[in-house]
Short mmCIF file of N, CA and C in Angstrom, two decimals:
data_model
loop_
_atom_site.label_atom_id
_atom_site.label_comp_id
_atom_site.label_asym_id
_atom_site.label_seq_id
_atom_site.Cartn_x
_atom_site.Cartn_y
_atom_site.Cartn_z
N MET A 6 8.79 3.91 -9.15
CA MET A 6 7.15 4.09 -9.05
C MET A 6 6.74 4.35 -7.65
N ASN A 7 5.77 5.24 -7.59
CA ASN A 7 5.04 5.69 -6.35
C ASN A 7 3.65 5.46 -6.35
N ARG A 8 2.81 5.67 -5.82
CA ARG A 8 1.56 5.28 -5.77
C ARG A 8 0.48 5.90 -6.43
N ASN A 9 0.58 7.31 -6.88
CA ASN A 9 0.22 8.00 -7.84
C ASN A 9 0.74 7.72 -9.00
N ASN A 10 1.77 7.34 -9.58
CA ASN A 10 2.07 7.08 -10.71
C ASN A 10 1.43 5.80 -11.08
N LEU A 11 1.18 4.86 -10.05
CA LEU A 11 0.78 3.59 -10.28
C LEU A 11 -1.08 3.60 -10.78
N LEU A 12 -1.39 4.37 -9.77
CA LEU A 12 -2.84 4.78 -9.93
C LEU A 12 -3.16 5.05 -11.30
N ASN A 13 -2.05 6.22 -11.85
CA ASN A 13 -2.46 6.88 -13.49
C ASN A 13 -2.01 5.53 -14.30
N LEU A 14 -1.08 4.68 -14.15
CA LEU A 14 -0.93 3.67 -15.01
C LEU A 14 -2.25 2.57 -14.83
N ILE A 15 -2.57 2.27 -13.73
CA ILE A 15 -3.98 1.50 -13.81
C ILE A 15 -5.08 2.09 -14.60
N LYS A 16 -5.42 3.23 -14.30
CA LYS A 16 -6.49 4.09 -14.98
C LYS A 16 -6.40 4.00 -16.43
N GLU A 17 -4.94 4.10 -17.15
CA GLU A 17 -4.67 3.80 -18.30
C GLU A 17 -5.02 2.70 -19.16
N HIS A 18 -5.02 1.67 -18.10
CA HIS A 18 -5.00 0.28 -18.65
C HIS A 18 -6.10 -0.49 -17.80
N GLU A 19 -7.33 -0.05 -17.66
CA GLU A 19 -8.60 -0.68 -17.15
C GLU A 19 -8.82 -1.80 -18.06
N ASP A 20 -8.35 -1.98 -19.13
CA ASP A 20 -8.80 -3.08 -19.95
C ASP A 20 -8.32 -4.41 -19.47
N ILE A 21 -6.94 -4.27 -18.62
CA ILE A 21 -6.37 -5.57 -18.14
C ILE A 21 -6.36 -5.47 -16.75
N ALA A 22 -6.45 -4.12 -16.03
CA ALA A 22 -6.27 -4.22 -14.57
C ALA A 22 -7.79 -3.84 -14.00
N ASN A 23 -8.17 -5.19 -13.59
CA ASN A 23 -9.66 -5.15 -13.24
C ASN A 23 -9.79 -5.07 -11.40
N PHE A 24 -9.80 -3.64 -11.08
CA PHE A 24 -9.54 -3.52 -9.61
C PHE A 24 -10.62 -3.05 -9.08
N GLY A 25 -11.18 -3.28 -8.02
CA GLY A 25 -12.59 -2.59 -7.19
C GLY A 25 -12.13 -1.27 -7.05
N THR A 26 -12.96 -0.61 -6.07
CA THR A 26 -12.96 0.68 -5.47
C THR A 26 -12.78 0.78 -4.12
N ALA A 27 -12.70 1.88 -3.55
CA ALA A 27 -12.63 1.90 -1.97
C ALA A 27 -13.75 1.48 -1.07
N ASP A 28 -14.85 1.67 -2.08
CA ASP A 28 -16.10 1.09 -1.46
C ASP A 28 -16.07 -0.64 -1.04
N ASP A 29 -15.08 -1.27 -1.92
CA ASP A 29 -14.93 -2.78 -1.88
C ASP A 29 -14.15 -3.01 -0.58
N ALA A 30 -13.28 -2.17 -0.33
CA ALA A 30 -12.23 -2.19 0.71
C ALA A 30 -12.78 -3.22 2.09
N PRO A 31 -11.98 -3.95 2.45
CA PRO A 31 -12.11 -4.33 3.86
C PRO A 31 -12.28 -3.36 5.09
N THR A 32 -12.52 -3.54 5.99
CA THR A 32 -12.68 -2.67 7.18
C THR A 32 -11.57 -2.86 7.88
N SER A 33 -11.09 -1.93 8.63
CA SER A 33 -9.77 -2.07 9.41
C SER A 33 -9.85 -3.34 10.52
N GLU A 34 -11.18 -3.47 10.80
CA GLU A 34 -11.49 -4.81 11.74
C GLU A 34 -11.24 -6.07 10.91
N TRP A 35 -11.46 -6.31 9.72
CA TRP A 35 -10.97 -7.14 9.06
C TRP A 35 -9.69 -7.55 8.74
N ILE A 36 -8.80 -6.34 8.60
CA ILE A 36 -7.47 -6.14 8.25
C ILE A 36 -6.75 -6.79 9.63
N ASN A 37 -7.33 -6.28 10.74
CA ASN A 37 -6.72 -6.60 11.99
C ASN A 37 -7.01 -8.07 12.36
N LYS A 38 -8.25 -8.82 12.10
CA LYS A 38 -8.40 -10.05 12.30
C LYS A 38 -7.67 -10.77 11.24
N ALA A 39 -7.39 -10.50 9.80
CA ALA A 39 -6.41 -11.22 8.97
C ALA A 39 -4.95 -11.01 9.58
N GLU A 40 -4.48 -10.15 10.10
CA GLU A 40 -3.35 -9.82 10.67
C GLU A 40 -2.82 -10.97 11.84
N GLN A 41 -4.31 -10.77 12.56
CA GLN A 41 -4.18 -11.70 13.87
C GLN A 41 -3.99 -13.00 13.68
N THR A 42 -4.90 -13.62 12.60
CA THR A 42 -5.13 -15.09 12.09
C THR A 42 -3.70 -15.31 11.43
N LEU A 43 -2.99 -14.63 10.59
CA LEU A 43 -1.67 -14.76 9.97
C LEU A 43 -0.52 -14.83 10.70
N GLY A 44 -1.00 -14.09 11.82
CA GLY A 44 0.43 -13.73 12.72
C GLY A 44 1.57 -12.90 12.18
N VAL A 45 0.99 -11.85 11.41
CA VAL A 45 1.93 -11.07 10.66
C VAL A 45 1.32 -9.72 10.71
N VAL A 46 2.07 -8.65 10.77
CA VAL A 46 1.72 -7.01 10.27
C VAL A 46 2.11 -7.04 8.81
N LEU A 47 0.65 -6.77 7.97
CA LEU A 47 0.73 -6.75 6.53
C LEU A 47 1.55 -5.02 6.28
N PRO A 48 2.49 -5.45 5.16
CA PRO A 48 3.01 -4.21 4.80
C PRO A 48 2.13 -2.80 4.51
N ASP A 49 2.64 -1.88 4.91
CA ASP A 49 1.77 -0.39 4.40
C ASP A 49 1.12 -0.43 2.78
N ASP A 50 2.05 -0.68 1.91
CA ASP A 50 1.56 -0.59 0.52
C ASP A 50 0.47 -1.51 0.42
N TYR A 51 0.43 -2.81 0.98
CA TYR A 51 -0.45 -4.02 0.63
C TYR A 51 -1.62 -3.19 1.34
N LYS A 52 -1.63 -2.90 2.39
CA LYS A 52 -2.84 -2.34 3.07
C LYS A 52 -3.57 -0.90 2.46
N TRP A 53 -2.59 -0.26 1.74
CA TRP A 53 -3.24 0.86 0.99
C TRP A 53 -3.84 0.38 -0.19
N PHE A 54 -3.32 -0.83 -0.92
CA PHE A 54 -4.14 -1.27 -1.97
C PHE A 54 -5.37 -1.89 -1.50
N LEU A 55 -5.58 -2.33 -0.42
CA LEU A 55 -7.02 -3.12 0.18
C LEU A 55 -7.66 -1.54 0.30
N SER A 56 -7.14 -0.63 1.09
CA SER A 56 -8.08 0.71 1.10
C SER A 56 -8.43 1.03 -0.22
N GLU A 57 -7.54 1.35 -1.07
CA GLU A 57 -7.96 1.79 -2.43
C GLU A 57 -8.67 1.18 -3.33
N PHE A 58 -8.67 -0.03 -3.27
CA PHE A 58 -9.38 -1.20 -4.14
C PHE A 58 -10.03 -2.16 -3.97
N GLY A 59 -9.93 -2.76 -2.75
CA GLY A 59 -10.36 -3.83 -1.96
C GLY A 59 -9.53 -5.22 -2.68
N GLY A 60 -9.60 -5.06 -3.83
CA GLY A 60 -8.78 -6.14 -4.26
C GLY A 60 -8.95 -6.28 -5.78
N GLY A 61 -8.62 -7.24 -6.22
CA GLY A 61 -8.58 -7.15 -8.05
C GLY A 61 -7.96 -7.98 -8.80
N GLU A 62 -7.70 -7.96 -10.01
CA GLU A 62 -6.95 -8.73 -10.87
C GLU A 62 -6.54 -8.20 -11.91
N ILE A 63 -5.35 -8.52 -12.50
CA ILE A 63 -4.54 -8.26 -13.78
C ILE A 63 -4.64 -9.24 -14.40
N CYS A 64 -5.22 -8.83 -15.86
CA CYS A 64 -5.47 -10.18 -16.58
C CYS A 64 -5.81 -11.25 -16.42
N GLY A 65 -6.76 -11.29 -15.26
CA GLY A 65 -7.34 -12.42 -14.69
C GLY A 65 -6.37 -13.14 -13.38
N GLU A 66 -5.36 -12.42 -13.34
CA GLU A 66 -4.75 -12.84 -12.28
C GLU A 66 -4.87 -12.50 -10.84
N GLU A 67 -5.74 -13.05 -10.05
CA GLU A 67 -6.00 -12.27 -8.93
C GLU A 67 -4.99 -12.09 -8.02
N ILE A 68 -5.17 -10.95 -7.42
CA ILE A 68 -4.16 -10.82 -6.10
C ILE A 68 -4.84 -10.85 -4.92
N TYR A 69 -4.61 -11.61 -3.90
CA TYR A 69 -5.11 -11.97 -2.80
C TYR A 69 -5.51 -10.92 -1.94
N SER A 70 -6.89 -10.75 -1.55
CA SER A 70 -7.32 -9.47 -0.73
C SER A 70 -7.84 -10.13 0.44
N ILE A 71 -8.84 -9.27 1.06
CA ILE A 71 -9.61 -9.81 2.31
C ILE A 71 -10.95 -9.77 2.05
N TYR A 72 -11.64 -10.49 2.24
CA TYR A 72 -12.67 -10.62 1.45
C TYR A 72 -14.00 -10.01 2.43
N GLY A 73 -13.76 -10.03 3.96
CA GLY A 73 -14.50 -9.20 4.83
C GLY A 73 -15.64 -10.54 5.08
N LEU A 74 -15.15 -12.03 5.08
CA LEU A 74 -16.29 -12.98 5.63
C LEU A 74 -15.53 -13.64 6.26
N PRO A 75 -16.22 -14.57 7.07
CA PRO A 75 -15.43 -15.65 7.93
C PRO A 75 -14.11 -16.14 7.10
N PHE A 76 -13.06 -16.39 7.73
CA PHE A 76 -12.25 -16.89 6.72
C PHE A 76 -12.26 -18.34 6.15
N ASN A 77 -12.80 -19.33 6.90
CA ASN A 77 -13.40 -20.55 6.34
C ASN A 77 -14.35 -20.55 5.27
N GLU A 78 -15.09 -19.51 5.42
CA GLU A 78 -16.08 -19.34 4.33
C GLU A 78 -15.81 -18.60 2.80
N ALA A 79 -14.83 -17.91 3.00
CA ALA A 79 -14.24 -16.90 1.93
C ALA A 79 -13.97 -17.77 0.77
N VAL A 80 -13.35 -18.59 0.93
CA VAL A 80 -12.82 -19.43 -0.33
C VAL A 80 -12.09 -18.61 -1.18
N GLY A 81 -11.97 -19.03 -2.51
CA GLY A 81 -11.31 -18.00 -3.62
C GLY A 81 -10.04 -17.37 -3.42
N GLY A 82 -9.91 -16.13 -3.37
CA GLY A 82 -8.51 -15.44 -3.30
C GLY A 82 -8.30 -14.53 -1.85
N ASP A 83 -9.15 -14.98 -0.96
CA ASP A 83 -8.97 -14.49 0.31
C ASP A 83 -7.60 -14.68 0.78
N LEU A 84 -7.04 -13.72 1.19
CA LEU A 84 -5.51 -13.99 1.74
C LEU A 84 -5.47 -14.87 2.82
N VAL A 85 -6.19 -14.77 3.94
CA VAL A 85 -6.23 -15.80 4.89
C VAL A 85 -6.48 -17.11 4.26
N TYR A 86 -7.72 -17.00 3.69
CA TYR A 86 -8.07 -18.69 3.30
C TYR A 86 -7.05 -19.24 2.45
N GLN A 87 -6.29 -18.50 1.54
CA GLN A 87 -5.17 -19.09 0.62
C GLN A 87 -4.13 -19.49 1.43
N ASN A 88 -3.52 -18.76 2.57
CA ASN A 88 -2.37 -19.10 3.31
C ASN A 88 -2.27 -19.91 4.46
N VAL A 89 -3.67 -20.11 4.97
CA VAL A 89 -3.77 -20.87 6.21
C VAL A 89 -4.70 -21.72 6.06
N ILE A 90 -6.09 -21.76 5.35
CA ILE A 90 -6.90 -22.94 5.24
C ILE A 90 -6.77 -23.74 3.90
N ALA A 91 -6.71 -23.28 2.71
CA ALA A 91 -6.29 -23.82 1.67
C ALA A 91 -4.74 -24.49 1.44
N ASN A 92 -3.99 -23.82 1.74
CA ASN A 92 -2.38 -24.05 1.94
C ASN A 92 -1.83 -23.60 2.98
N ASN A 93 -1.01 -24.30 3.60
CA ASN A 93 -0.56 -24.04 4.90
C ASN A 93 1.08 -23.16 4.85
N ASN A 94 0.83 -22.15 3.74
CA ASN A 94 2.03 -21.13 3.16
C ASN A 94 2.47 -20.63 4.36
N ILE A 95 1.77 -20.12 5.21
CA ILE A 95 2.60 -19.28 6.51
C ILE A 95 3.24 -19.98 7.40
N SER A 96 2.92 -21.24 7.71
CA SER A 96 3.92 -22.06 8.15
C SER A 96 5.35 -22.41 7.64
N SER A 97 5.18 -21.92 6.33
CA SER A 97 6.53 -22.35 5.59
C SER A 97 7.25 -21.01 5.48
N GLY A 98 6.80 -19.91 6.10
CA GLY A 98 7.75 -18.71 5.86
C GLY A 98 7.06 -17.76 4.92
N LYS A 99 5.98 -18.07 4.21
CA LYS A 99 5.48 -17.51 2.89
C LYS A 99 4.10 -16.89 3.26
N LEU A 100 3.76 -15.68 2.74
CA LEU A 100 2.45 -15.19 2.57
C LEU A 100 1.95 -14.74 1.11
N VAL A 101 1.44 -15.86 0.38
CA VAL A 101 1.35 -16.14 -1.12
C VAL A 101 0.35 -14.56 -1.31
N LEU A 102 0.78 -13.92 -2.15
CA LEU A 102 -0.19 -13.00 -2.88
C LEU A 102 -0.71 -13.42 -4.35
N SER A 103 -0.30 -14.18 -5.00
CA SER A 103 -0.93 -14.70 -6.30
C SER A 103 -0.26 -15.73 -6.76
N ASN A 104 -1.14 -16.41 -7.58
CA ASN A 104 -0.49 -17.74 -8.45
C ASN A 104 -0.96 -17.46 -9.76
N THR A 105 0.16 -17.96 -10.80
CA THR A 105 -0.69 -17.62 -12.14
C THR A 105 -0.68 -19.01 -12.61
N ASP A 106 -1.30 -18.93 -14.05
CA ASP A 106 -1.49 -20.29 -14.80
C ASP A 106 -0.05 -21.04 -15.14
N PHE A 107 0.84 -20.02 -15.14
CA PHE A 107 2.14 -20.43 -15.46
C PHE A 107 3.04 -20.90 -14.52
N GLY A 108 2.39 -21.42 -13.36
CA GLY A 108 3.17 -21.88 -12.18
C GLY A 108 3.99 -21.01 -11.31
N GLU A 109 3.68 -19.71 -11.78
CA GLU A 109 4.59 -18.68 -10.64
C GLU A 109 3.80 -18.54 -9.54
N GLU A 110 4.45 -18.09 -8.46
CA GLU A 110 3.92 -17.69 -7.31
C GLU A 110 4.61 -16.77 -6.70
N PHE A 111 3.70 -15.60 -6.57
CA PHE A 111 4.21 -14.38 -5.79
C PHE A 111 4.18 -14.29 -4.12
N TYR A 112 4.95 -13.75 -3.62
CA TYR A 112 4.78 -13.82 -2.01
C TYR A 112 5.64 -13.10 -1.25
N PHE A 113 5.61 -12.48 0.09
CA PHE A 113 6.06 -12.24 0.78
C PHE A 113 6.90 -13.36 1.55
N LYS A 114 7.98 -13.06 2.22
CA LYS A 114 8.37 -14.03 3.21
C LYS A 114 8.02 -13.20 4.60
N THR A 115 7.86 -14.17 5.41
CA THR A 115 7.03 -13.88 6.68
C THR A 115 8.36 -13.09 7.66
N ASP A 116 9.63 -13.17 6.98
CA ASP A 116 10.69 -12.35 7.83
C ASP A 116 11.07 -11.46 6.93
N ASP A 117 10.58 -10.97 5.80
CA ASP A 117 11.00 -10.07 4.80
C ASP A 117 9.68 -9.51 4.13
N PHE A 118 8.90 -8.57 4.95
CA PHE A 118 7.63 -7.93 4.11
C PHE A 118 8.26 -6.72 3.18
N ASP A 119 9.36 -6.44 2.96
CA ASP A 119 9.81 -5.32 2.17
C ASP A 119 9.49 -5.91 0.68
N LYS A 120 10.11 -6.96 0.51
CA LYS A 120 10.08 -7.38 -1.02
C LYS A 120 9.17 -8.47 -1.38
N VAL A 121 9.17 -8.63 -2.65
CA VAL A 121 7.98 -9.82 -3.13
C VAL A 121 8.95 -10.50 -3.79
N TYR A 122 8.64 -11.70 -3.73
CA TYR A 122 9.43 -13.09 -4.04
C TYR A 122 8.52 -13.81 -5.21
N ILE A 123 9.32 -14.22 -6.27
CA ILE A 123 8.56 -15.18 -6.96
C ILE A 123 9.39 -16.90 -7.14
N SER A 124 8.61 -17.79 -7.01
CA SER A 124 9.05 -19.01 -7.36
C SER A 124 8.28 -19.82 -8.45
N ILE A 125 9.26 -20.49 -9.20
CA ILE A 125 8.93 -21.33 -10.19
C ILE A 125 9.58 -22.66 -10.13
N GLY A 126 8.70 -23.72 -9.77
CA GLY A 126 9.20 -24.74 -9.35
C GLY A 126 10.01 -24.74 -7.98
N ASN A 127 11.41 -25.14 -7.98
CA ASN A 127 12.39 -25.09 -6.89
C ASN A 127 13.12 -23.64 -7.10
N THR A 128 12.85 -22.74 -8.08
CA THR A 128 13.72 -21.48 -8.08
C THR A 128 13.05 -20.27 -7.43
N GLU A 129 13.56 -19.84 -6.66
CA GLU A 129 13.09 -18.52 -5.97
C GLU A 129 14.09 -17.24 -6.37
N GLU A 130 13.60 -16.02 -6.17
CA GLU A 130 14.40 -14.69 -6.59
C GLU A 130 13.29 -13.98 -6.32
N VAL A 131 13.96 -12.61 -5.77
CA VAL A 131 13.46 -11.46 -5.73
C VAL A 131 12.74 -11.07 -6.93
N TYR A 132 11.35 -10.56 -6.83
CA TYR A 132 10.75 -10.37 -7.90
C TYR A 132 10.60 -8.47 -7.97
N ALA A 133 10.25 -8.13 -6.82
CA ALA A 133 9.95 -6.56 -6.85
C ALA A 133 10.34 -6.08 -5.38
N GLU A 134 11.05 -4.89 -5.13
CA GLU A 134 11.74 -4.30 -4.28
C GLU A 134 10.50 -4.09 -2.98
N ASP A 135 9.15 -3.96 -3.38
CA ASP A 135 8.13 -3.52 -2.79
C ASP A 135 6.82 -3.90 -3.39
N PHE A 136 5.78 -3.84 -2.70
CA PHE A 136 4.57 -4.32 -3.21
C PHE A 136 4.02 -3.40 -4.43
N ILE A 137 4.18 -1.98 -4.30
CA ILE A 137 3.75 -1.07 -5.34
C ILE A 137 4.50 -1.72 -6.65
N GLU A 138 6.28 -1.89 -6.69
CA GLU A 138 6.70 -2.30 -7.64
C GLU A 138 6.16 -3.60 -8.46
N TYR A 139 5.67 -4.37 -7.54
CA TYR A 139 5.13 -6.17 -7.84
C TYR A 139 3.99 -5.53 -8.72
N LEU A 140 2.96 -4.75 -8.26
CA LEU A 140 1.78 -4.31 -9.14
C LEU A 140 2.18 -3.75 -10.48
N HIS A 141 3.36 -2.69 -10.47
CA HIS A 141 3.76 -2.18 -11.40
C HIS A 141 4.26 -3.30 -12.66
N LYS A 142 5.17 -4.16 -12.04
CA LYS A 142 5.73 -5.12 -12.92
C LYS A 142 4.81 -6.45 -13.55
N ARG A 143 3.53 -6.33 -12.72
CA ARG A 143 2.39 -7.15 -13.34
C ARG A 143 1.58 -6.62 -14.40
N LEU A 144 1.66 -5.32 -14.23
CA LEU A 144 0.72 -4.81 -15.24
C LEU A 144 1.75 -4.60 -16.37
N MET A 145 3.05 -4.18 -16.05
CA MET A 145 3.88 -4.19 -17.63
C MET A 145 3.94 -5.30 -18.06
N SER A 146 3.94 -6.54 -17.43
CA SER A 146 4.29 -7.63 -18.00
C SER A 146 2.92 -8.20 -19.21
N TYR A 147 1.79 -7.57 -19.07
CA TYR A 147 1.00 -7.62 -19.94
C TYR A 147 0.74 -6.70 -20.77
N ILE A 148 1.47 -5.49 -20.82
CA ILE A 148 1.10 -4.22 -21.85
C ILE A 148 2.04 -4.59 -23.04
#
């Protein structure tokens, strides 16, 4: 799945893919602040998602983004707030992208930003080979 195919799939399923627009995108300054605070360089596909949509959700499942607010005030699904302030995921080697009502947690490992992992309880496995495949699989899980 490439970015263009994913964009087409999102457009076909706007009833379940509630994404923003490029107008909602965080500035490069905010992305840099987030990377500095997290101590990581975010993957290009995730940065593309931010620039294309700003953020969004699939069937109410929020994909954490960068709100463009001071991180301690952002609350909700802000990537830094979720991984540094509300939960100290980053210190355990994870950058969480989303949590579901079913107890699933989707994340990058801080030493492996190529793949997206899933954990349910104590079980962990590779969910997707990259962020684009992660978005595709999340969409397909509701279609």
